[in-house]
Amino acid sequence: MTYADFASAQSIFLWSTFAIALIMGAVVNKTNFCTMGAVSDWVNMSDTGRMRAWILAIAVGVLGVTALEAAGLVNVTGTFPPYRQTNFVWLENVLGGALFGIGMTLASGCGNKTLIRIGGGNLKSVMVLLVIALIAYFMINPFPGSDKTLYSTLFYPWTNPTAVALTTNQDLGAMLFGDKAATGRMVMGAVIGGLLLIWAFKSADFRSSFDNILGGLVVGLAVLAAWYVTSNIRVDASGDILTLQSFVQDWDLYAPADAVRPAAAGPLAAQSFTFINPMGQTLGYVASGFDYTLLTFGIMALAGVIAGSLLWSLISRNFRIEWFASVRDFFNHLVGAILMGFGGVLAMGCTIGQGITGFSTLALGSILTFVAIVLGSAITMKVQYYKMVYESEATFLKAFVTALADLRLLPAGMRKLEAV
């Protein structure tokens, strides 16, 4: 997809993103695809239907990226954000993932679900979005009159020293196969993607659930579609065929005098869906007075998901205004939003951004973040359950230790409360 000028190429880049996100938003609303709900169903009811839908989305992403990368049709190495970077920030992946998992449980949904709920009329999720956006923005951007960010102040001094500098990209294919990374990516992608696909469809209940299959399939395909579009839009600059990112990096060389230069080249790299950092981008875009130079893939993705969810809510007549049920409900959502803001940026993604998009690149950090999110959410749900059942008898420590025992992370003999 090569265009004669940068403005046309950028327009297709942005509006294609909106269109894909619109479809995803409508289908996610229709099918009730929900990553937090997937963990909740598994932990509280031993129902793996929505977890299998999530795994199906991951399998589609992994197998699709494996095939497209082998064919030279996508670039998932030099991406925004850099999932396959050689700097393995394992502590940030684990800590950020755990914080995000706890936060999404308290706030009744992940970043994507927050957008879906806004489209359905949920005003609680508007507050969640605003809080996440504020934290995500200042995790990356300095405070006014300062060169300090939330990340540089609160995390960098003690998390960065634990990072491991790898000699290869951190995707499993490169790490395990070294110089034969291309072959390794095909092998690992086929094996991991195939195993995930088999597990998803192993359940007869899942195979009979149209909505779960549709939700997982469409979300996975949406991630692939975004990878494909953002990897293949080019500009014909006087015979030189350039990516949007390359064009902006050499702007003075190629751009006409009256062209409007984007604020940054990074957000024009190959990428797919993630929702926490883009919430911060959206805040910056709105605060700037809707400065077109700040418009990014992530902002269009947010708008598309909300619009798609709203469209389905109106078609299905399920649109309804919702507000906080109590003061406690408000504070749960507030704390959850704060944790998602910190965790989502620290871990470089959310249940979609790392759990599907990042996972599709087979980056070790993405897989680690996925596990941390699921465990953080599952433990939080178990603690909430025991606190509710045993009330004053269940201190946080007792509920926490029992939750770990339930999830087989501690010996059963260490549990402090009887199973219910």
Short mmCIF file of C-alpha atoms in Angstrom, two decimals, residues 37-196:
data_model
loop_
_atom_site.label_atom_id
_atom_site.label_comp_id
_atom_site.label_asym_id
_atom_site.label_seq_id
_atom_site.Cartn_x
_atom_site.Cartn_y
_atom_site.Cartn_z
CA GLY A 37 -14.38 -11.91 33.23
CA ALA A 38 -12.34 -14.81 31.89
CA VAL A 39 -10.29 -14.93 35.09
CA SER A 40 -13.40 -14.42 37.24
CA ASP A 41 -15.32 -17.26 35.58
CA TRP A 42 -12.35 -19.58 35.99
CA VAL A 43 -11.61 -18.68 39.64
CA ASN A 44 -15.15 -18.34 40.95
CA MET A 45 -17.12 -20.84 38.86
CA SER A 46 -14.54 -23.15 37.27
CA ASP A 47 -15.96 -22.02 33.92
CA THR A 48 -13.22 -21.69 31.30
CA GLY A 49 -15.38 -20.49 28.39
CA ARG A 50 -14.19 -16.89 28.30
CA MET A 51 -10.63 -17.90 29.20
CA ARG A 52 -10.65 -20.16 26.15
CA ALA A 53 -11.93 -17.23 24.07
CA TRP A 54 -8.94 -15.19 25.28
CA ILE A 55 -6.58 -18.07 24.52
CA LEU A 56 -8.17 -18.42 21.08
CA ALA A 57 -7.44 -14.74 20.40
CA ILE A 58 -3.81 -15.30 21.45
CA ALA A 59 -3.55 -18.42 19.27
CA VAL A 60 -4.91 -16.57 16.24
CA GLY A 61 -2.43 -13.75 16.89
CA VAL A 62 0.56 -16.08 17.32
CA LEU A 63 -0.23 -18.27 14.31
CA GLY A 64 -1.12 -15.29 12.14
CA VAL A 65 2.00 -13.31 12.99
CA THR A 66 4.13 -16.42 12.47
CA ALA A 67 2.71 -16.92 8.97
CA LEU A 68 2.74 -13.24 8.00
CA GLU A 69 6.25 -12.66 9.32
CA ALA A 70 7.56 -15.72 7.47
CA ALA A 71 6.00 -14.32 4.29
CA GLY A 72 7.57 -10.90 4.88
CA LEU A 73 4.17 -9.23 5.24
CA VAL A 74 4.52 -7.81 8.75
CA ASN A 75 7.28 -6.27 10.84
CA VAL A 76 6.95 -7.17 14.51
CA THR A 77 10.54 -6.50 15.54
CA GLY A 78 10.90 -2.73 15.15
CA THR A 79 7.53 -1.96 16.72
CA PHE A 80 5.89 0.63 18.92
CA PRO A 81 6.16 -0.29 21.74
CA PRO A 82 9.29 -2.46 21.27
CA TYR A 83 8.02 -5.86 22.44
CA ARG A 84 11.10 -7.73 21.19
CA GLN A 85 13.66 -5.29 22.57
CA THR A 86 16.95 -6.77 23.80
CA ASN A 87 16.51 -5.09 27.20
CA PHE A 88 14.55 -7.65 29.24
CA VAL A 89 12.83 -5.66 32.01
CA TRP A 90 11.49 -8.72 33.82
CA LEU A 91 10.76 -6.96 37.13
CA GLU A 92 8.69 -4.28 35.42
CA ASN A 93 6.82 -6.98 33.50
CA VAL A 94 6.01 -8.90 36.69
CA LEU A 95 5.28 -5.92 38.93
CA GLY A 96 3.35 -4.02 36.28
CA GLY A 97 1.39 -7.09 35.28
CA ALA A 98 0.46 -7.89 38.89
CA LEU A 99 -0.60 -4.29 39.58
CA PHE A 100 -2.67 -4.28 36.43
CA GLY A 101 -4.33 -7.60 37.32
CA ILE A 102 -5.26 -6.30 40.77
CA GLY A 103 -6.46 -3.00 39.31
CA MET A 104 -8.66 -4.47 36.60
CA THR A 105 -10.36 -6.66 39.21
CA LEU A 106 -11.16 -3.70 41.45
CA ALA A 107 -12.26 -1.56 38.49
CA SER A 108 -14.49 -4.26 36.97
CA GLY A 109 -12.53 -4.68 33.77
CA CYS A 110 -9.32 -4.11 31.83
CA GLY A 111 -8.54 -1.14 29.60
CA ASN A 112 -10.43 -2.56 26.64
CA LYS A 113 -13.45 -3.44 28.78
CA THR A 114 -13.42 0.09 30.19
CA LEU A 115 -13.86 1.44 26.67
CA ILE A 116 -16.57 -1.12 25.90
CA ARG A 117 -18.47 -0.14 29.04
CA ILE A 118 -18.21 3.56 28.15
CA GLY A 119 -19.79 2.78 24.79
CA GLY A 120 -22.58 1.03 26.64
CA GLY A 121 -23.32 4.07 28.83
CA ASN A 122 -21.29 3.22 31.95
CA LEU A 123 -20.25 6.48 33.61
CA LYS A 124 -18.14 4.64 36.18
CA SER A 125 -15.82 3.67 33.36
CA VAL A 126 -15.50 7.30 32.28
CA MET A 127 -13.96 8.05 35.67
CA VAL A 128 -11.70 4.99 35.32
CA LEU A 129 -10.58 6.16 31.88
CA LEU A 130 -9.77 9.68 33.14
CA VAL A 131 -7.72 8.41 36.08
CA ILE A 132 -5.80 5.90 33.95
CA ALA A 133 -5.18 8.58 31.32
CA LEU A 134 -3.78 11.03 33.88
CA ILE A 135 -1.38 8.49 35.37
CA ALA A 136 -0.37 7.02 32.02
CA TYR A 137 0.38 10.49 30.68
CA PHE A 138 2.64 11.49 33.57
CA MET A 139 4.31 8.08 33.70
CA ILE A 140 5.85 9.02 30.34
CA ASN A 141 5.65 12.83 30.14
CA PRO A 142 7.38 15.15 32.64
CA PHE A 143 5.47 17.23 35.14
CA PRO A 144 5.06 20.90 34.13
CA GLY A 145 8.29 22.79 34.78
CA SER A 146 10.20 19.60 35.52
CA ASP A 147 12.14 16.87 33.75
CA LYS A 148 10.77 14.20 36.11
CA THR A 149 8.04 11.69 35.28
CA LEU A 150 6.15 9.34 37.57
CA TYR A 151 8.18 6.49 36.10
CA SER A 152 11.57 8.16 36.62
CA THR A 153 10.62 9.17 40.15
CA LEU A 154 8.88 6.07 41.47
CA PHE A 155 10.24 3.11 39.51
CA TYR A 156 13.33 3.63 37.34
CA PRO A 157 15.91 3.91 40.16
CA TRP A 158 15.16 0.43 41.50
CA THR A 159 13.57 -1.48 38.61
CA ASN A 160 16.01 -0.56 35.85
CA PRO A 161 19.11 -2.07 37.54
CA THR A 162 17.40 -5.48 37.45
CA ALA A 163 17.01 -5.40 33.66
CA VAL A 164 18.91 -8.03 31.69
CA ALA A 165 20.73 -7.05 28.49
CA LEU A 166 20.20 -9.91 26.07
CA THR A 167 22.42 -10.72 23.10
CA THR A 168 19.35 -11.36 20.92
CA ASN A 169 15.82 -10.05 20.65
CA GLN A 170 13.70 -11.36 23.50
CA ASP A 171 11.24 -13.36 21.40
CA LEU A 172 11.44 -17.11 21.99
CA GLY A 173 12.47 -17.87 18.41
CA ALA A 174 15.53 -15.62 18.57
CA MET A 175 16.47 -16.62 22.13
CA LEU A 176 16.28 -20.38 21.50
CA PHE A 177 17.56 -20.54 17.92
CA GLY A 178 20.17 -17.75 17.90
CA ASP A 179 21.41 -17.07 14.37
CA LYS A 180 18.49 -19.04 12.92
CA ALA A 181 15.92 -16.71 14.46
CA ALA A 182 13.66 -16.75 11.39
CA THR A 183 13.39 -20.54 11.55
CA GLY A 184 13.01 -20.43 15.31
CA ARG A 185 10.11 -18.00 15.07
CA MET A 186 8.29 -20.28 12.64
CA VAL A 187 8.88 -23.34 14.80
CA MET A 188 7.99 -21.73 18.12
CA GLY A 189 5.02 -19.88 16.65
CA ALA A 190 3.59 -23.03 15.11
CA VAL A 191 4.12 -25.09 18.28
CA ILE A 192 2.87 -22.54 20.81
CA GLY A 193 0.04 -21.28 18.62
CA GLY A 194 -1.03 -24.82 17.81
CA LEU A 195 -1.03 -25.91 21.46
CA LEU A 196 -3.06 -22.87 22.49
#
